[in-house]
């Protein structure tokens, strides 16, 4: 994917870069695979803000993505590569031989006319094909990996991401995740061959604050720029924290660990993201 730079017609367009959308082959989405997405703008059912810095995005239609790939042994053809406003990678429209349609995440190298299939047993490990981990050759890159059989893909789903299939250990497959974590996943879980496309999306330059607002990102104000009643770091003469450590408006220190020490999923993690291993619970 390439980017094109806008003309210097205004301050907002001077540094902005946008994708050239050369891979996109269809503009409007498939109506039968779209549902209305109700936007809460970071508010709960009582109308109170529970997630800050959200609100004001464009209206979107949610594309129903087939993360489960449960149309087993039915061949499909890629009909189009489409843009999805709900994620940073492109999606592929599939037309199955039984007449049904579906969306999947567009992996690197997937083009219109490519044949893909979800196999029940062994199959061809081509890009876009879905197989159980125990039937995938070791060393391949996979994405849209399940954590529980039949639940649907949960790992390696964003643009440019992939998990490396390392080995089989009994009933589990060992995967190296994009974060550096090394973990076990049941070998009966399904995964899709290949890497997610659109890996250069993080190199774009928004150019102006308005593009962040279009995406639903509201401004983030520094704590020491607020009044004392609004933030523990607020007030004072000039820009100073008063010797206090950086914290949230409620006094919580940044970087607080939120993972439970006795999380049952720790049993499946061989190596953590920081390179350490979980100590055995006493």
CSV table of C-alpha atoms in Angstrom, one decimal:
chain,number,residue,atom,x,y,z
A,1,UNK,CA,0.0,0.0,0.0
A,2,UNK,CA,1.3,3.4,-1.0
A,3,UNK,CA,0.5,6.9,0.4
A,4,UNK,CA,0.0,10.1,-1.5
A,5,UNK,CA,0.7,13.5,-0.2
A,6,UNK,CA,-1.9,16.2,-0.4
A,7,UNK,CA,-1.2,19.6,-2.0
A,8,UNK,CA,-0.1,22.5,0.3
A,9,UNK,CA,-3.5,24.3,-0.1
A,10,UNK,CA,-4.0,24.7,3.6
A,11,UNK,CA,-2.2,24.1,6.9
A,12,UNK,CA,-4.2,21.0,7.5
A,13,UNK,CA,-3.3,19.4,4.2
A,14,UNK,CA,0.4,20.5,4.1
A,15,UNK,CA,1.7,17.4,5.9
A,16,UNK,CA,-1.3,15.0,5.5
A,17,UNK,CA,-0.8,11.7,3.7
A,18,UNK,CA,-3.7,9.4,2.7
A,19,UNK,CA,-3.7,5.8,1.2
A,20,UNK,CA,-3.9,5.6,-2.6
A,21,UNK,CA,-6.5,2.7,-2.2
A,22,UNK,CA,-4.9,1.0,-5.1
A,23,UNK,CA,-5.9,-2.4,-3.7
A,24,UNK,CA,-9.6,-1.4,-3.3
A,25,UNK,CA,-11.7,-2.9,-6.0
A,26,UNK,CA,-15.2,-2.1,-4.7
A,27,UNK,CA,-16.6,1.1,-3.1
A,28,UNK,CA,-19.9,0.3,-1.4
A,29,UNK,CA,-20.2,-2.7,1.0
A,30,UNK,CA,-22.5,-5.7,0.6
A,31,UNK,CA,-25.8,-4.7,2.1
A,32,UNK,CA,-26.7,-8.2,3.3
A,33,UNK,CA,-23.5,-8.2,5.4
A,34,UNK,CA,-23.9,-4.8,7.1
A,35,UNK,CA,-25.6,-3.9,10.3
A,36,UNK,CA,-26.2,-0.6,12.1
A,37,UNK,CA,-23.5,0.2,14.6
A,38,UNK,CA,-24.8,2.0,17.6
A,39,UNK,CA,-22.1,4.4,18.9
A,40,UNK,CA,-22.0,5.0,22.6
A,41,UNK,CA,-19.2,7.6,22.6
A,42,UNK,CA,-17.6,6.1,25.7
A,43,UNK,CA,-20.8,6.3,27.8
A,44,UNK,CA,-22.5,3.5,29.7
A,45,UNK,CA,-26.3,2.8,30.0
A,46,UNK,CA,-26.6,5.7,32.5
A,47,UNK,CA,-25.1,8.2,30.1
A,48,UNK,CA,-21.9,8.6,32.2
A,49,UNK,CA,-18.5,8.8,30.6
A,50,UNK,CA,-16.6,5.6,31.4
A,51,UNK,CA,-14.0,5.8,28.6
A,52,UNK,CA,-12.5,9.3,28.1
A,53,UNK,CA,-11.5,10.9,24.8
A,54,UNK,CA,-14.2,9.4,22.7
A,55,UNK,CA,-17.0,10.9,20.7
A,56,UNK,CA,-17.9,12.7,17.5
A,57,UNK,CA,-17.0,10.1,14.9
A,58,UNK,CA,-18.6,9.6,11.5
A,59,UNK,CA,-21.5,7.3,11.1
A,60,UNK,CA,-20.4,3.8,10.2
A,61,UNK,CA,-21.9,0.5,9.1
A,62,UNK,CA,-20.5,-2.5,10.7
A,63,UNK,CA,-19.4,-5.3,8.3
A,64,UNK,CA,-20.0,-8.8,9.6
A,65,UNK,CA,-16.6,-10.5,9.5
A,66,UNK,CA,-16.5,-14.3,9.4
A,67,UNK,CA,-13.9,-14.8,12.2
A,68,UNK,CA,-15.0,-18.4,12.7
A,69,UNK,CA,-14.5,-19.6,9.1
A,70,UNK,CA,-17.1,-22.3,9.8
A,71,UNK,CA,-18.1,-22.9,6.2
A,72,UNK,CA,-16.1,-26.1,6.1
A,73,UNK,CA,-14.9,-27.6,2.8
A,74,UNK,CA,-16.8,-25.1,0.7
A,75,UNK,CA,-14.6,-23.3,-1.8
A,76,UNK,CA,-14.9,-19.6,-2.1
A,77,UNK,CA,-13.6,-17.0,-4.6
A,78,UNK,CA,-12.5,-13.5,-3.6
A,79,UNK,CA,-14.9,-11.2,-5.3
A,80,UNK,CA,-13.6,-7.8,-4.1
A,81,UNK,CA,-11.2,-6.1,-1.7
A,82,UNK,CA,-13.0,-3.4,0.3
A,83,UNK,CA,-12.2,-0.7,2.8
A,84,UNK,CA,-13.6,-1.2,6.4
A,85,UNK,CA,-13.9,1.9,8.6
A,86,UNK,CA,-14.1,-0.2,11.7
A,87,UNK,CA,-10.5,-1.6,11.4
A,88,UNK,CA,-7.1,-0.7,10.1
A,89,UNK,CA,-6.9,-3.5,7.6
A,90,UNK,CA,-8.8,-4.2,4.4
A,91,UNK,CA,-11.5,-6.9,4.1
A,92,UNK,CA,-12.2,-9.4,1.3
A,93,UNK,CA,-15.6,-10.3,0.0
A,94,UNK,CA,-16.0,-14.0,-0.6
A,95,UNK,CA,-18.5,-15.7,-2.9
A,96,UNK,CA,-19.0,-19.4,-2.0
A,97,UNK,CA,-19.9,-22.1,-4.4
A,98,UNK,CA,-23.2,-22.6,-2.5
A,99,UNK,CA,-24.3,-19.1,-3.3
A,100,UNK,CA,-23.6,-17.5,0.1
A,101,UNK,CA,-21.3,-14.5,0.7
A,102,UNK,CA,-19.0,-13.5,3.6
A,103,UNK,CA,-16.3,-11.1,4.7
A,104,UNK,CA,-12.8,-12.2,5.9
A,105,UNK,CA,-9.7,-10.2,6.8
A,106,UNK,CA,-7.7,-9.5,3.7
A,107,UNK,CA,-4.2,-11.1,4.1
A,108,UNK,CA,-1.1,-10.1,2.3
A,109,UNK,CA,-1.2,-11.3,-1.3
A,110,UNK,CA,-4.9,-11.9,-1.5
A,111,UNK,CA,-6.4,-10.6,-4.8
A,112,UNK,CA,-9.6,-10.8,-6.7
A,113,UNK,CA,-10.1,-14.2,-8.2
A,114,UNK,CA,-8.1,-16.1,-5.5
A,115,UNK,CA,-9.6,-19.4,-4.3
A,116,UNK,CA,-9.7,-19.9,-0.5
A,117,UNK,CA,-11.2,-22.6,1.6
A,118,UNK,CA,-11.7,-23.6,5.2
A,119,UNK,CA,-10.6,-27.3,5.5
A,120,UNK,CA,-11.9,-29.9,8.0
A,121,UNK,CA,-8.7,-31.8,7.8
A,122,UNK,CA,-5.4,-31.4,6.0
A,123,UNK,CA,-5.4,-28.9,3.1
A,124,UNK,CA,-3.2,-26.6,1.1
A,125,UNK,CA,-1.5,-24.1,3.3
A,126,UNK,CA,-2.1,-21.1,1.0
A,127,UNK,CA,-2.7,-17.6,2.0
A,128,UNK,CA,-6.4,-17.1,3.1
A,129,UNK,CA,-7.0,-20.8,3.8
A,130,UNK,CA,-8.2,-21.8,7.3
A,131,UNK,CA,-7.0,-25.0,9.0
A,132,UNK,CA,-6.7,-26.4,12.4
A,133,UNK,CA,-3.3,-25.7,14.0
A,134,UNK,CA,-2.4,-29.3,14.1
A,135,UNK,CA,-2.8,-29.5,10.3
A,136,UNK,CA,-0.6,-26.4,9.6
A,137,UNK,CA,3.1,-26.9,8.7
A,138,UNK,CA,5.4,-25.6,11.4
A,139,UNK,CA,7.1,-22.2,10.8
A,140,UNK,CA,4.3,-20.6,8.9
A,141,UNK,CA,2.8,-17.2,9.7
A,142,UNK,CA,-0.9,-17.3,10.7
A,143,UNK,CA,-3.5,-14.8,11.7
A,144,UNK,CA,-7.1,-14.8,13.1
A,145,UNK,CA,-6.1,-17.5,15.6
A,146,UNK,CA,-8.7,-19.0,17.9
A,147,UNK,CA,-8.1,-19.4,21.6
A,148,UNK,CA,-11.0,-21.9,22.0
A,149,UNK,CA,-12.2,-24.3,19.2
A,150,UNK,CA,-15.2,-22.8,17.5
A,151,UNK,CA,-15.2,-19.5,19.3
A,152,UNK,CA,-13.7,-17.5,16.4
A,153,UNK,CA,-10.4,-15.8,15.8
A,154,UNK,CA,-9.1,-13.5,18.5
A,155,UNK,CA,-5.3,-13.3,18.0
A,156,UNK,CA,-3.4,-11.4,15.3
A,157,UNK,CA,-6.3,-9.5,13.6
A,158,UNK,CA,-4.9,-6.0,13.0
A,159,UNK,CA,-3.0,-4.6,10.0
A,160,UNK,CA,0.4,-6.1,9.5
A,161,UNK,CA,0.1,-8.6,12.3
A,162,UNK,CA,0.8,-12.3,12.3
A,163,UNK,CA,1.6,-15.1,14.8
A,164,UNK,CA,4.5,-17.5,14.1
A,165,UNK,CA,3.5,-21.2,14.4
A,166,UNK,CA,6.5,-22.7,16.2
A,167,UNK,CA,5.7,-26.3,17.2
A,168,UNK,CA,3.2,-28.9,18.5
A,169,UNK,CA,3.4,-29.9,22.1
A,170,UNK,CA,0.9,-32.8,22.7
A,171,UNK,CA,-2.6,-31.3,22.4
A,172,UNK,CA,-1.3,-27.8,22.2
A,173,UNK,CA,0.3,-25.7,19.5
A,174,UNK,CA,3.0,-23.2,20.5
A,175,UNK,CA,2.7,-19.7,18.9
A,176,UNK,CA,4.9,-16.7,19.0
A,177,UNK,CA,2.6,-13.7,19.1
A,178,UNK,CA,3.3,-10.2,17.7
A,179,UNK,CA,3.8,-8.9,21.3
A,180,UNK,CA,6.7,-11.3,21.8
A,181,UNK,CA,4.6,-13.6,24.0
A,182,UNK,CA,5.1,-17.3,23.6
A,183,UNK,CA,2.0,-19.3,24.5
A,184,UNK,CA,0.2,-22.5,24.0
A,185,UNK,CA,-3.1,-22.8,22.1
A,186,UNK,CA,-5.2,-25.9,21.7
A,187,UNK,CA,-4.2,-27.6,18.5
A,188,UNK,CA,-7.8,-28.0,17.5
A,189,UNK,CA,-8.2,-24.3,17.2
A,190,UNK,CA,-8.4,-22.8,13.7
A,191,UNK,CA,-6.1,-20.2,12.1
A,192,UNK,CA,-5.8,-18.6,8.7
A,193,UNK,CA,-2.6,-18.8,6.7
A,194,UNK,CA,-0.7,-15.6,6.0
A,195,UNK,CA,-0.1,-12.1,7.3
A,196,UNK,CA,-2.6,-9.4,7.6
A,197,UNK,CA,-2.2,-6.8,4.8
A,198,UNK,CA,-2.0,-3.0,4.9
A,199,UNK,CA,1.0,-3.1,7.2
A,200,UNK,CA,2.1,0.5,6.3
A,201,UNK,CA,-1.0,2.0,7.9
A,202,UNK,CA,1.0,3.3,10.9
A,203,UNK,CA,3.2,5.4,8.7
A,204,UNK,CA,0.4,7.7,7.6
A,205,UNK,CA,0.3,11.4,8.8
A,206,UNK,CA,-3.1,12.6,9.8
A,207,UNK,CA,-2.1,16.2,9.1
A,208,UNK,CA,-4.6,17.9,11.3
A,209,UNK,CA,-6.6,17.5,14.5
A,210,UNK,CA,-9.9,17.2,12.5
A,211,UNK,CA,-9.0,13.8,11.1
A,212,UNK,CA,-8.7,12.5,14.7
A,213,UNK,CA,-12.1,13.9,15.4
A,214,UNK,CA,-13.6,12.1,12.4
A,215,UNK,CA,-12.3,8.9,13.8
A,216,UNK,CA,-13.9,9.6,17.2
A,217,UNK,CA,-10.8,10.6,19.1
A,218,UNK,CA,-11.4,13.6,21.3
A,219,UNK,CA,-8.5,15.8,22.6
A,220,UNK,CA,-6.4,14.8,25.6
A,221,UNK,CA,-5.6,17.6,28.0
A,222,UNK,CA,-2.5,17.5,30.1
A,223,UNK,CA,-3.1,17.2,33.9
A,224,UNK,CA,-0.9,20.1,34.8
A,225,UNK,CA,-2.8,22.4,32.5
A,226,UNK,CA,-6.1,21.8,34.5
A,227,UNK,CA,-7.4,23.5,37.6
A,228,UNK,CA,-6.6,21.9,41.0
A,229,UNK,CA,-10.2,20.7,41.4
A,230,UNK,CA,-10.0,18.8,38.1
A,231,UNK,CA,-6.7,17.0,38.4
A,232,UNK,CA,-4.1,16.2,41.2
A,233,UNK,CA,-1.4,17.8,39.0
A,234,UNK,CA,-3.5,21.0,38.3
A,235,UNK,CA,-2.8,24.5,39.5
A,236,UNK,CA,0.4,26.2,40.5
A,237,UNK,CA,2.4,28.9,38.8
A,238,UNK,CA,3.7,27.7,35.5
A,239,UNK,CA,4.0,24.2,34.2
A,240,UNK,CA,4.9,22.1,37.2
A,241,UNK,CA,3.8,18.8,38.8
A,242,UNK,CA,4.7,20.0,42.2
A,243,UNK,CA,7.0,17.0,42.6
A,244,UNK,CA,4.2,14.5,42.3
A,245,UNK,CA,4.3,11.5,40.2
A,246,UNK,CA,2.3,11.4,37.0
A,247,UNK,CA,-1.2,10.1,37.7
A,248,UNK,CA,-4.8,9.9,36.4
A,249,UNK,CA,-7.5,12.4,37.4
A,250,UNK,CA,-8.4,10.0,40.2
A,251,UNK,CA,-4.9,9.7,41.6
A,252,UNK,CA,-4.0,6.3,40.0
A,253,UNK,CA,-0.3,6.0,39.0
A,254,UNK,CA,0.3,5.4,35.3
A,255,UNK,CA,1.6,1.9,34.5
A,256,UNK,CA,-0.4,0.2,37.2
A,257,UNK,CA,-0.5,-3.6,36.5
A,258,UNK,CA,-4.0,-4.8,35.9
A,259,UNK,CA,-3.4,-8.5,35.2
A,260,UNK,CA,-4.4,-10.9,37.9
A,261,UNK,CA,-1.4,-12.8,39.3
A,262,UNK,CA,-3.4,-16.0,39.5
A,263,UNK,CA,-5.0,-15.7,36.1
A,264,UNK,CA,-5.8,-19.2,34.9
A,265,UNK,CA,-4.5,-18.3,31.4
A,266,UNK,CA,-1.0,-18.0,32.9
A,267,UNK,CA,-0.7,-21.8,32.5
A,268,UNK,CA,-0.7,-21.4,28.7
A,269,UNK,CA,1.9,-18.7,28.6
A,270,UNK,CA,5.5,-20.0,28.2
A,271,UNK,CA,7.2,-16.6,27.9
A,272,UNK,CA,5.7,-13.2,28.7
A,273,UNK,CA,6.0,-10.1,26.6
A,274,UNK,CA,8.7,-8.8,28.8
A,275,UNK,CA,10.7,-11.9,28.4
A,276,UNK,CA,10.0,-13.3,31.9
A,277,UNK,CA,8.1,-16.4,32.9
A,278,UNK,CA,5.2,-16.7,35.3
A,279,UNK,CA,6.3,-18.1,38.7
A,280,UNK,CA,4.3,-21.0,39.9
A,281,UNK,CA,1.5,-20.2,42.3
A,282,UNK,CA,2.3,-21.3,45.9
